[in-house]
CSV table of C-alpha atoms in Angstrom, one decimal:
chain,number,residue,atom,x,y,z
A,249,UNK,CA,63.2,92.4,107.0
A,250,UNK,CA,61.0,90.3,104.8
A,251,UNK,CA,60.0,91.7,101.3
A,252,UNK,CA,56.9,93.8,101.2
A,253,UNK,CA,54.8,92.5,97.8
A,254,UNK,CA,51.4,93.4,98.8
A,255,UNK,CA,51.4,96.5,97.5
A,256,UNK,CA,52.8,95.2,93.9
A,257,UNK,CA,49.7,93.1,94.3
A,258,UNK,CA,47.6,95.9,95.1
A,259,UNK,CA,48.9,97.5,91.5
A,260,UNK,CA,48.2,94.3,89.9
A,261,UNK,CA,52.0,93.9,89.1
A,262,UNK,CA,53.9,90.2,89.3
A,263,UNK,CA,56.8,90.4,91.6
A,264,UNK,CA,59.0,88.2,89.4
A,265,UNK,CA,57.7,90.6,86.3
A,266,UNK,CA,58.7,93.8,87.9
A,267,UNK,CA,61.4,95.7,85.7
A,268,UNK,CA,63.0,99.4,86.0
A,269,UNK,CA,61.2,99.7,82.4
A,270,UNK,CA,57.9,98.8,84.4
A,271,UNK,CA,58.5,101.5,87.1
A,272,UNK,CA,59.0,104.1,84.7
A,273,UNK,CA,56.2,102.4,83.1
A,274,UNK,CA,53.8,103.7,85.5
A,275,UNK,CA,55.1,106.9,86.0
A,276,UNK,CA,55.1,108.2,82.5
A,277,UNK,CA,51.7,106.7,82.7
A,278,UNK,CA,50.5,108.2,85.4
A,279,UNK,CA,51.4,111.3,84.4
A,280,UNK,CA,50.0,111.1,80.3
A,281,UNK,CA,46.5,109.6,81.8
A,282,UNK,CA,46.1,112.7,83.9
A,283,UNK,CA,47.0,115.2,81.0
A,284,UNK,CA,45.6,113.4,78.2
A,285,UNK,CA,42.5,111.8,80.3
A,286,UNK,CA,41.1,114.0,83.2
A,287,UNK,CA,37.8,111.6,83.9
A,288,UNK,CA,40.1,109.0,84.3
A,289,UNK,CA,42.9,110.3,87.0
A,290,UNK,CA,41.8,108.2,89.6
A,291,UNK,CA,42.4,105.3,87.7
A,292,UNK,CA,46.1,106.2,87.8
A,293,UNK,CA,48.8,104.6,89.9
A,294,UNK,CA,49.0,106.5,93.3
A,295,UNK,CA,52.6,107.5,94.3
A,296,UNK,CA,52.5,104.6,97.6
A,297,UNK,CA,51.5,102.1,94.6
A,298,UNK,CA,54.6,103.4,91.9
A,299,UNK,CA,56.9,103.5,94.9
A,300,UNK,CA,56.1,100.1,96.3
A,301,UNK,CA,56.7,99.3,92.3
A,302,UNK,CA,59.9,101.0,91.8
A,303,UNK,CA,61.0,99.4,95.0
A,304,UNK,CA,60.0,96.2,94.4
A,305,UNK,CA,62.1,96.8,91.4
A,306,UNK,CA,65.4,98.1,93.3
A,307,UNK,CA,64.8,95.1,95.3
A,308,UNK,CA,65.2,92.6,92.2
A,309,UNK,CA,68.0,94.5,90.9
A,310,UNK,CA,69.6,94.2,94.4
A,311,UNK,CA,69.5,90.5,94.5
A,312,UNK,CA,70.4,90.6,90.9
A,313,UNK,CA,73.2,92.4,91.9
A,314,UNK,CA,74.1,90.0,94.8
A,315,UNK,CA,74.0,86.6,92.4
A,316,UNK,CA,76.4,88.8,89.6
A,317,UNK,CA,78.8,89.1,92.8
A,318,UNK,CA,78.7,85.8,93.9
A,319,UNK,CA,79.3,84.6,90.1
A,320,UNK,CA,82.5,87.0,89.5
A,321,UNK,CA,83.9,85.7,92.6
A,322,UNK,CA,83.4,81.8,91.5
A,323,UNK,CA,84.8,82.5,88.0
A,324,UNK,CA,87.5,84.6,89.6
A,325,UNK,CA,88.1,81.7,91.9
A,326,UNK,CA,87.5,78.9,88.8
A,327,UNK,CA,90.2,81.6,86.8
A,328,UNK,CA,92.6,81.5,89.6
A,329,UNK,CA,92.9,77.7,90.4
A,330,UNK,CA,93.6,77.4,86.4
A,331,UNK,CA,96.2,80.2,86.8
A,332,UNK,CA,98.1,77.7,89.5
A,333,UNK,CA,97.6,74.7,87.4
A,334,UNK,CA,99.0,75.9,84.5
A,335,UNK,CA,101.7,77.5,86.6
A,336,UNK,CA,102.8,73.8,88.4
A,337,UNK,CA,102.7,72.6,84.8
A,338,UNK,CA,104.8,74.8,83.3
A,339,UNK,CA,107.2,74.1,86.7
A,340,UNK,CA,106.9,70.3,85.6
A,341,UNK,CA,107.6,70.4,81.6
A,342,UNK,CA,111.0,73.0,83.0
A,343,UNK,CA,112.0,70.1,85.4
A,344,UNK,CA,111.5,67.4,82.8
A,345,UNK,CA,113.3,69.9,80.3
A,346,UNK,CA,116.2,70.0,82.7
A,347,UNK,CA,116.6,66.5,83.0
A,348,UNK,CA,116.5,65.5,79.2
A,349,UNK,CA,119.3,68.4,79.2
A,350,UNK,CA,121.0,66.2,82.0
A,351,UNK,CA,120.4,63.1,80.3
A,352,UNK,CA,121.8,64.2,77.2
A,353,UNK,CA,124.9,65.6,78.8
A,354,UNK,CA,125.7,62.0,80.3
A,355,UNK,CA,124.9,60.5,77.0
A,356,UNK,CA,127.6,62.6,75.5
A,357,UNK,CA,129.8,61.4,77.9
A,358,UNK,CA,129.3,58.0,77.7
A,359,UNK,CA,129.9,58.4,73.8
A,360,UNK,CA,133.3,59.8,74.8
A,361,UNK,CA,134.1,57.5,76.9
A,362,UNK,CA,133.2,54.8,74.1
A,363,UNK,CA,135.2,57.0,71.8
A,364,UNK,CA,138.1,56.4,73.7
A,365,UNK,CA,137.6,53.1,74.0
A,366,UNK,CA,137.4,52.2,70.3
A,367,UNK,CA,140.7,55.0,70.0
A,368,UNK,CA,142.3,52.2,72.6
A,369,UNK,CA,140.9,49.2,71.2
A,370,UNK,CA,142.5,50.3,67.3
A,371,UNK,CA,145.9,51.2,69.4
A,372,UNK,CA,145.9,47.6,70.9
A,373,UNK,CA,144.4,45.7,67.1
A,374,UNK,CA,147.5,47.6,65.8
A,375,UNK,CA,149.6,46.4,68.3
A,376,UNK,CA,148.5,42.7,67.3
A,377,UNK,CA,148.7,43.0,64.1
A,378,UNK,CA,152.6,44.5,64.6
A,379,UNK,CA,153.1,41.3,66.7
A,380,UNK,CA,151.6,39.2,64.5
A,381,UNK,CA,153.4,40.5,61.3
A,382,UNK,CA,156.9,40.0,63.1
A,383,UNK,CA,155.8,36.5,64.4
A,384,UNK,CA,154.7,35.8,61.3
A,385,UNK,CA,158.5,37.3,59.3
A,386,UNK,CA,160.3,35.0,62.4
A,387,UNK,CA,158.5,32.1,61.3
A,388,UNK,CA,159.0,32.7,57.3
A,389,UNK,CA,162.6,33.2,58.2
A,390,UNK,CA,162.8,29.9,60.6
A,391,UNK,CA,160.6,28.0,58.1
A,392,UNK,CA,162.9,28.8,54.7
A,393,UNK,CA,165.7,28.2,56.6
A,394,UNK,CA,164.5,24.6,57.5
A,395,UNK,CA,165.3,22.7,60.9
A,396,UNK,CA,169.4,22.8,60.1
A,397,UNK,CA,169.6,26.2,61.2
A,398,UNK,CA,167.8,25.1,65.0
A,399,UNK,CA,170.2,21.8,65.0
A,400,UNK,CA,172.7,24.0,63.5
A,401,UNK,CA,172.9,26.3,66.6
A,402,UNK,CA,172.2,22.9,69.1
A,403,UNK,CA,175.5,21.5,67.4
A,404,UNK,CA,177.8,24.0,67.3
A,405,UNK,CA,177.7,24.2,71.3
A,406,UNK,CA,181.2,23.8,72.1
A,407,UNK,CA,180.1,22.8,75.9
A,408,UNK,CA,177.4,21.3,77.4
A,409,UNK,CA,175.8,24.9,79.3
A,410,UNK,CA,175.8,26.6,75.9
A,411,UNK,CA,174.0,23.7,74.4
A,412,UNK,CA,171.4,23.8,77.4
A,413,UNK,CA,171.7,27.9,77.5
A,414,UNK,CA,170.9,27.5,73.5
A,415,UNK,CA,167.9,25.3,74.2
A,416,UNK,CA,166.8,27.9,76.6
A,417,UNK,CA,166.8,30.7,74.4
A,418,UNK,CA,164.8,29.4,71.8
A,419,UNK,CA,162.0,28.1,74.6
A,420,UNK,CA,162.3,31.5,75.5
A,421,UNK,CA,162.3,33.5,72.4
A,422,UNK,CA,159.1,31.6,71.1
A,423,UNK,CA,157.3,31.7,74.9
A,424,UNK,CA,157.5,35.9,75.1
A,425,UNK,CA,156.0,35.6,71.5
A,426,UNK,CA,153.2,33.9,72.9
A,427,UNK,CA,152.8,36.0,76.0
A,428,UNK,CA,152.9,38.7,74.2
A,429,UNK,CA,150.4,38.1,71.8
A,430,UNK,CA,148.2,36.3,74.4
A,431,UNK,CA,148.1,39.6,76.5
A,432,UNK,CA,147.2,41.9,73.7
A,433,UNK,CA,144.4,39.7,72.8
A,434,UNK,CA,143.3,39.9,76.7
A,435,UNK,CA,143.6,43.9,76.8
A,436,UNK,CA,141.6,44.3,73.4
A,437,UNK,CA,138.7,42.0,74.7
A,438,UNK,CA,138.7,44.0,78.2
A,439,UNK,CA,138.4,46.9,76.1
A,440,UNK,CA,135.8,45.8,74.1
A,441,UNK,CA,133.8,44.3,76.6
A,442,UNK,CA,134.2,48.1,78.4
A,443,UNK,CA,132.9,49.5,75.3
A,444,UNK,CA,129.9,47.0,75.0
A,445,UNK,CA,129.0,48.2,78.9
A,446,UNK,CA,129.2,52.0,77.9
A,447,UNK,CA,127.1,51.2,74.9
A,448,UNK,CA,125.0,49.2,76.8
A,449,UNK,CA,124.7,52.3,79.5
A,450,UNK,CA,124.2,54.4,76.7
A,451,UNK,CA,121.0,53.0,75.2
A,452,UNK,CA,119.8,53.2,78.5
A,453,UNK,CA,119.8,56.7,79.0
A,454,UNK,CA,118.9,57.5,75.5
A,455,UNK,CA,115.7,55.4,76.5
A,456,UNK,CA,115.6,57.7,79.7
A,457,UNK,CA,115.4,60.7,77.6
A,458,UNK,CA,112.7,59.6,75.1
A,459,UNK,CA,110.7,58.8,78.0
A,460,UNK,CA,111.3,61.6,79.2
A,461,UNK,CA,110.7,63.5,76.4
A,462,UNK,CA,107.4,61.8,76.1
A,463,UNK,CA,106.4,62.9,79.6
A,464,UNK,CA,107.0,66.2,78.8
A,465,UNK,CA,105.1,66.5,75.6
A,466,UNK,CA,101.6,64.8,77.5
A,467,UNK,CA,103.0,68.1,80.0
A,468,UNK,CA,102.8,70.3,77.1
A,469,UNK,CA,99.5,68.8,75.6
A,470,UNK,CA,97.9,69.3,79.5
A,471,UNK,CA,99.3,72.8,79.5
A,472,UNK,CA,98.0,73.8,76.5
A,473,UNK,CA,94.7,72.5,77.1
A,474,UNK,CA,94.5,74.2,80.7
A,475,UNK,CA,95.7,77.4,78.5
A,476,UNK,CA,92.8,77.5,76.6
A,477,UNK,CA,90.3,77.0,79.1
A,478,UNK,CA,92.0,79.7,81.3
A,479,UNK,CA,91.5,82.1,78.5
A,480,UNK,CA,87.8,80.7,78.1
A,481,UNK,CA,87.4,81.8,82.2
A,482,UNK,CA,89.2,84.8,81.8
A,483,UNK,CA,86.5,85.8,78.9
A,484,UNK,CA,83.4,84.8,80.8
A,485,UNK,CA,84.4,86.9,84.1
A,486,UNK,CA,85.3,89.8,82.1
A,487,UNK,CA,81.7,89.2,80.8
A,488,UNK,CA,80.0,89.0,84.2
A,489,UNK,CA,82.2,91.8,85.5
A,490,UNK,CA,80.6,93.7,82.7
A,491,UNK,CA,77.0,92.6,83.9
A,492,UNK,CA,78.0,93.8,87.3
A,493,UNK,CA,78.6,97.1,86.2
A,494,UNK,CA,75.5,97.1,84.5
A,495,UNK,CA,73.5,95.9,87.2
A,496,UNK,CA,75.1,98.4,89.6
A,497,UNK,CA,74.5,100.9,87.4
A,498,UNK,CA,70.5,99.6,87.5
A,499,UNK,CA,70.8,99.6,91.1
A,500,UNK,CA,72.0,103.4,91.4
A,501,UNK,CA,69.6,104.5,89.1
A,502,UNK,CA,66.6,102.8,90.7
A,503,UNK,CA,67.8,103.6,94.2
A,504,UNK,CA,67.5,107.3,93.1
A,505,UNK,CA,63.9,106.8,91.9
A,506,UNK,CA,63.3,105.4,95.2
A,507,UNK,CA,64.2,108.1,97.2
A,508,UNK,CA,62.6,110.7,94.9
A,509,UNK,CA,59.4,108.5,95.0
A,510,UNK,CA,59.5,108.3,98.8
A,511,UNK,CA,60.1,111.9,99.1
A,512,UNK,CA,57.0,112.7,97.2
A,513,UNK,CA,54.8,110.0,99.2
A,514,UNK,CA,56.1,111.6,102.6
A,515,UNK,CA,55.3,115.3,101.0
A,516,UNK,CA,51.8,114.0,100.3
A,517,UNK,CA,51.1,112.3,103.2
A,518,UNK,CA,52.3,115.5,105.6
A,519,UNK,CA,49.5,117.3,102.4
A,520,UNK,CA,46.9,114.6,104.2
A,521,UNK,CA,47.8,115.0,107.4
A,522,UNK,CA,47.8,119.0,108.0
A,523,UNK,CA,44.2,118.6,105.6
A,524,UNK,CA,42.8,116.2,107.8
A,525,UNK,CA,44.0,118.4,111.3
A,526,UNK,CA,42.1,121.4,109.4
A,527,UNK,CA,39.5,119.3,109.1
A,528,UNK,CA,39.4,118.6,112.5
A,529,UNK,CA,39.7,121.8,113.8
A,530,UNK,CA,36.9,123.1,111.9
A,531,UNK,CA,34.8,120.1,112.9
A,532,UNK,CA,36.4,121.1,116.7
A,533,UNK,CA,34.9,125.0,116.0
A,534,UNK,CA,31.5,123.2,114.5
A,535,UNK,CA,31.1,121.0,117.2
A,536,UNK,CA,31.9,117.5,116.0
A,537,UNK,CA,34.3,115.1,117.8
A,538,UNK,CA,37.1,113.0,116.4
A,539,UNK,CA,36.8,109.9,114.1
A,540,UNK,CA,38.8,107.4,116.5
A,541,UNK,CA,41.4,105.2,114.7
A,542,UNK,CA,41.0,107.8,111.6
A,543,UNK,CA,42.5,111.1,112.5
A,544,UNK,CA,45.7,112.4,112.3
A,545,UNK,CA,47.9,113.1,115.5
A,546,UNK,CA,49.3,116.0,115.7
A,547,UNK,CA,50.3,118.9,118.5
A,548,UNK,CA,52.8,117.9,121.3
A,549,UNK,CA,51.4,115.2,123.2
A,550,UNK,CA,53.1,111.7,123.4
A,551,UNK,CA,51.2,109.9,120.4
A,552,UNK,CA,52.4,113.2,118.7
A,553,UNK,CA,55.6,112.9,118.9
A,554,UNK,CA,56.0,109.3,118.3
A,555,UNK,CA,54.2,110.0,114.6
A,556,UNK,CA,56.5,112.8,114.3
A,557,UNK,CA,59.4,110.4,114.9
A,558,UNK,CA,58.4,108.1,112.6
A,559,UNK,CA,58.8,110.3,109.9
A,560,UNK,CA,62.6,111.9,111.4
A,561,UNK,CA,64.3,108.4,112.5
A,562,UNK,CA,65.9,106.9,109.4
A,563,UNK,CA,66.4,102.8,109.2
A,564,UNK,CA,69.2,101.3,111.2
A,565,UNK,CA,69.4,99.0,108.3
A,566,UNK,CA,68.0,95.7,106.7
A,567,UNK,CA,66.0,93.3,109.1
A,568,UNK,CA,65.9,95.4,112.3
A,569,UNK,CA,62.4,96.4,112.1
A,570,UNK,CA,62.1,96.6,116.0
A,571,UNK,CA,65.2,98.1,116.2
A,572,UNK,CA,63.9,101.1,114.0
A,573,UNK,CA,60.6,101.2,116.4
A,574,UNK,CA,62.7,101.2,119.7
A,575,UNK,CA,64.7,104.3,118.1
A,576,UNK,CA,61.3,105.8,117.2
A,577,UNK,CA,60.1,105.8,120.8
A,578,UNK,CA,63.5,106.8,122.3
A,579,UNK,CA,63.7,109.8,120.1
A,580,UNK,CA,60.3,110.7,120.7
A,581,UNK,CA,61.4,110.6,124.7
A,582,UNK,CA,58.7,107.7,125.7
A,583,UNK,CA,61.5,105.7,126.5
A,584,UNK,CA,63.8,102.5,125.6
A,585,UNK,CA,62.3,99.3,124.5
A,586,UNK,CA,64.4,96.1,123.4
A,587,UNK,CA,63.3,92.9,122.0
A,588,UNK,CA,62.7,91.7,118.8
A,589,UNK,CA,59.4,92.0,116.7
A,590,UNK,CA,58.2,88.4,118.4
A,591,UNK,CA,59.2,89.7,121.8
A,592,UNK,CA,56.9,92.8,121.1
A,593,UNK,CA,54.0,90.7,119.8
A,594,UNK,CA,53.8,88.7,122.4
A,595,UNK,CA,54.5,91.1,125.2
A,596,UNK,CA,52.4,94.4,124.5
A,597,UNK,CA,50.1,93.3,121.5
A,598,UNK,CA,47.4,92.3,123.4
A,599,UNK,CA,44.2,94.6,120.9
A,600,UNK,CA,42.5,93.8,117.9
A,601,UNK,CA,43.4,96.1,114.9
A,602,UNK,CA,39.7,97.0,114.9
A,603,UNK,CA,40.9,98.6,118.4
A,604,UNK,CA,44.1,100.7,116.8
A,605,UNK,CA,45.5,104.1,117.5
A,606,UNK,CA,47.9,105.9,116.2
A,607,UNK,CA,51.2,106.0,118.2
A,608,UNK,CA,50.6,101.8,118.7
A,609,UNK,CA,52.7,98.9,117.5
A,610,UNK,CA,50.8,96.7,115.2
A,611,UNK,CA,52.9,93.2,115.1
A,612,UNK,CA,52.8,89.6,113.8
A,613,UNK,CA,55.1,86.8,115.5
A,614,UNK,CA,56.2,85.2,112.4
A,615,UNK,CA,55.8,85.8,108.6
A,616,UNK,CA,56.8,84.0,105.7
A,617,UNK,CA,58.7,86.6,103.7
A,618,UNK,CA,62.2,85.7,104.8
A,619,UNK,CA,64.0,83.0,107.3
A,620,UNK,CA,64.5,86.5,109.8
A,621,UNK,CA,60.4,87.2,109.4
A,622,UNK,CA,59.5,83.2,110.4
A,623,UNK,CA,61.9,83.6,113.5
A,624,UNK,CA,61.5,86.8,114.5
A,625,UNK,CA,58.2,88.4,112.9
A,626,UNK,CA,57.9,92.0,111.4
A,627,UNK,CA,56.9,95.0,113.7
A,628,UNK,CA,55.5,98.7,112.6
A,629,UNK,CA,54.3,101.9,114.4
A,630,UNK,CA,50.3,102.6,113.4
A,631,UNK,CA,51.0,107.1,112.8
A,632,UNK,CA,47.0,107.3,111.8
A,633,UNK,CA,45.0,108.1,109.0
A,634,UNK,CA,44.8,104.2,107.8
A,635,UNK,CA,48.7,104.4,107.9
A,636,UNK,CA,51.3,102.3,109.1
A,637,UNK,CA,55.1,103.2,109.3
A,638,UNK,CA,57.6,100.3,109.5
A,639,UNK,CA,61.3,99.8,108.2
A,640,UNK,CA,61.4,97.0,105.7
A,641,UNK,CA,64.7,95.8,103.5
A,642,UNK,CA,66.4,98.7,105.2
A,643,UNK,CA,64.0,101.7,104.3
A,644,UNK,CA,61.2,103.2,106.8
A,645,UNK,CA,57.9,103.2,103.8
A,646,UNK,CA,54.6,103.8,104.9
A,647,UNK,CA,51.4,101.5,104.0
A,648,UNK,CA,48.2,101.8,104.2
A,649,UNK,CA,47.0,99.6,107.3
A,650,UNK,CA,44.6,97.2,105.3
A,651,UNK,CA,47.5,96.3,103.0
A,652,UNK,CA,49.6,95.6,106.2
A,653,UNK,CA,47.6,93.3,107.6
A,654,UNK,CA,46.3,91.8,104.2
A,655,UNK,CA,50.7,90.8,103.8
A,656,UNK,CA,51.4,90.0,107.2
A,657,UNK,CA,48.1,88.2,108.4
A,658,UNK,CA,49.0,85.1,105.8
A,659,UNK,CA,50.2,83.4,108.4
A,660,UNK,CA,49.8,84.9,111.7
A,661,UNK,CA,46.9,87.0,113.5
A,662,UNK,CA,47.9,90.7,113.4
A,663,UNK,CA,48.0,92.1,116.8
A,664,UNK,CA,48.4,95.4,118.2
A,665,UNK,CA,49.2,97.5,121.4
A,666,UNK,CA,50.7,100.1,123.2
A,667,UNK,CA,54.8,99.4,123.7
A,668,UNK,CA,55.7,99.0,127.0
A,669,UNK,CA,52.3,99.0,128.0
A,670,UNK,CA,52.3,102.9,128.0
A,671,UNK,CA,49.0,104.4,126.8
A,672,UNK,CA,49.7,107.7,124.8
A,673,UNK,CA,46.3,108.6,124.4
């Protein structure tokens, strides 16, 4: 139901001002101005005004309470989303890891393999220079023995085969020479050409892995970054979960002084109500008559028994203000009513409040205290004596009628009537 701050205008107190400190305020007050200053007791709060302060006050706190909870669970939130960031990054830099790890495990194998290949290359330059060396001791030989020894062995064929056989031989002899040489030149170029590949291959992957390696250092820089601010988040919800506790601490506290506030305004007001039924009995004995929408109901009649409800059906909860009044009747065996407060209004509200009784409704169709109060209006049961009982923000209070209709007439007509058209007196 919408929030009730006439009566912290009554007590000349600023909603938005309204503290604990200023609730106990005015108790302590209360009390020291009537010890320390008889004459000037009346001036005091009166326990409807320190209630509606304290409440007002519990009411702050509340939504207090509600914004602190709605903060922890964004930083908790903000908290958690860096918690998985950090996590996927620390996923990335171990998969970048992994393959520098890879990378350098195929560069060490293509240095082997170019290892080998320079162990081959050597084994085949040896192999030249072997050839080389015994071509070269041939020709020395060939050259200090001058061409006589060639036409030597041309002229000392005894037949005409072992002169061509000896012409062969010596095509022969100097053709392998050159074969040979020619193919160990070949196999040592393959070679090296191989080995210019694997080099080639393996400034490749060393670029691989510095690229690599750079990726996973801007990884690292990220991470680190995220790590700090995750330990930033982590500090500020600890913080506002420390605020939470405090507030729901506030909240306890001043829902205690609430209830021990409205316990004393009930025990006063029954104080009124069995004066003012004395009273009327011993204006009954004197011969005076009743004071109309003034006296007190009491005895077993309807109207009766739908005050005495008032004060023995506790709130459904928050916003079901004609919910609590349709419980009232029930239990005070009028019957069942349904509807909301507007329903009400415009259904049985049909008096002025100059035309009030006690045991009526007294409704307005919309009210600007909440989006629930413009929709649906706020509803309350008039119990007499200038009093009204209604459930508001999920406790049943009591106001004085004039303050009721001062709060709720700011933008509606205040109406009242007898529920379900059912006159109990």
């Amino acid at each position: 139901m919408p929030r009730d701050h006439a009566s912290a205008r009554d007590a000349g107190i600023s909603p938005r001002s309204v503290t604990r400190r200023d609730a106990l305020r005015l108790l302590i007050g209360a009390g020291a101005c009537s010890a320390l200053f008889p004459a000037l007791a009346s001036a005091a709060p009166s326990t409807q005004e320190r209630l509606d302060a304290a409440q007002m006050s519990y009411e702050q706190a509340q939504a207090e309470l509600e914004a602190l909870g709605e903060e922890v669970a964004e930083a908790a939130g903000q908290l958690s989303q860096t918690q998985a960031q950090v996590g996927d990054l620390t996923q990335q830099v171990n998969q970048k890891q992994s393959e520098i790890e890879d990378k350098q495990d195929q560069i060490e194998d293509k240095q082997d393999q170019i290892d080998q290949k320079q162990s081959e290359i050597e084994d085949k330059q040896d192999q030249i220079e072997q050839r080389q060396e015994q071509l070269g001791e041939r020709m020395s030989s060939s050259y200090k023995a001058g061409p006589t020894s060639t036409l030597d062995l041309l002229l000392s064929s005894a037949t005409f085969e072992e002169l061509t056989s000896n012409i062969y031989y010596l095509d022969k002899v100097s053709e392998a020479d050159r074969e040979m040489i020619d193919t160990v030149k070949t196999l040592k170029a393959e070679l090296e050409q191989d080995k210019a590949e694997l080099e080639q291959d393996k400034a490749e992957l060393e670029q691989q892995k510095s690229e690599l390696e750079t990726e996973k250092a801007a990884l690292e820089d990220q991470r680190a970054e995220l790590e700090e601010l995750e330990a930033q988040q982590a500090a500020e919800l600890e913080a506002v979960r420390a605020k939470q506790a405090e507030s729901e601490q506030l909240v306890a506290n001043l829902s205690d002084e609430v209830k021990e506030l409205m316990a004393q305004r009930d025990a006063e007001l029954l104080a009124a109500q069995q004066a003012a039924e004395e009273a009327r009995r011993e204006q009954e004995q004197s011969g005076g008559s009743g004071g109309g929408g003034s006296t007190v109901i009491t005895g077993s009649g309807p109207a009766a028994a739908v005050v005495n409800a008032t004060y023995s059906t506790p709130s459904p909860g928050s916003g079901l203000c004609a919910a609590w009044v349709s419980n009232v009747f029930r239990n005070a065996g009028i019957g069942s009513f349904y509807g909301n407060a507007d329903d009400m209004y415009y259904s049985w509200c049909g008096y002025s409040t100059s035309q009030i009784q006690p045991g009526m409704i007294i409704a307005v169709n919309t009210a600007p205290y909440s989006a629930a109060a413009v929709i649906y209006g706020h509803v309350g049961i008039y119990v007499g004596n200038g009093t009204v009982r209604h459930n508001r923000s999920g406790v049943v209070r009591s106001d004085s009628l004039s303050s009721w209709i001062s709060m709720y007439s700011v933008t509606a007509t205040v109406r009242c009537g007898w529920l379900g058209g059912i006159a109990l007196s």
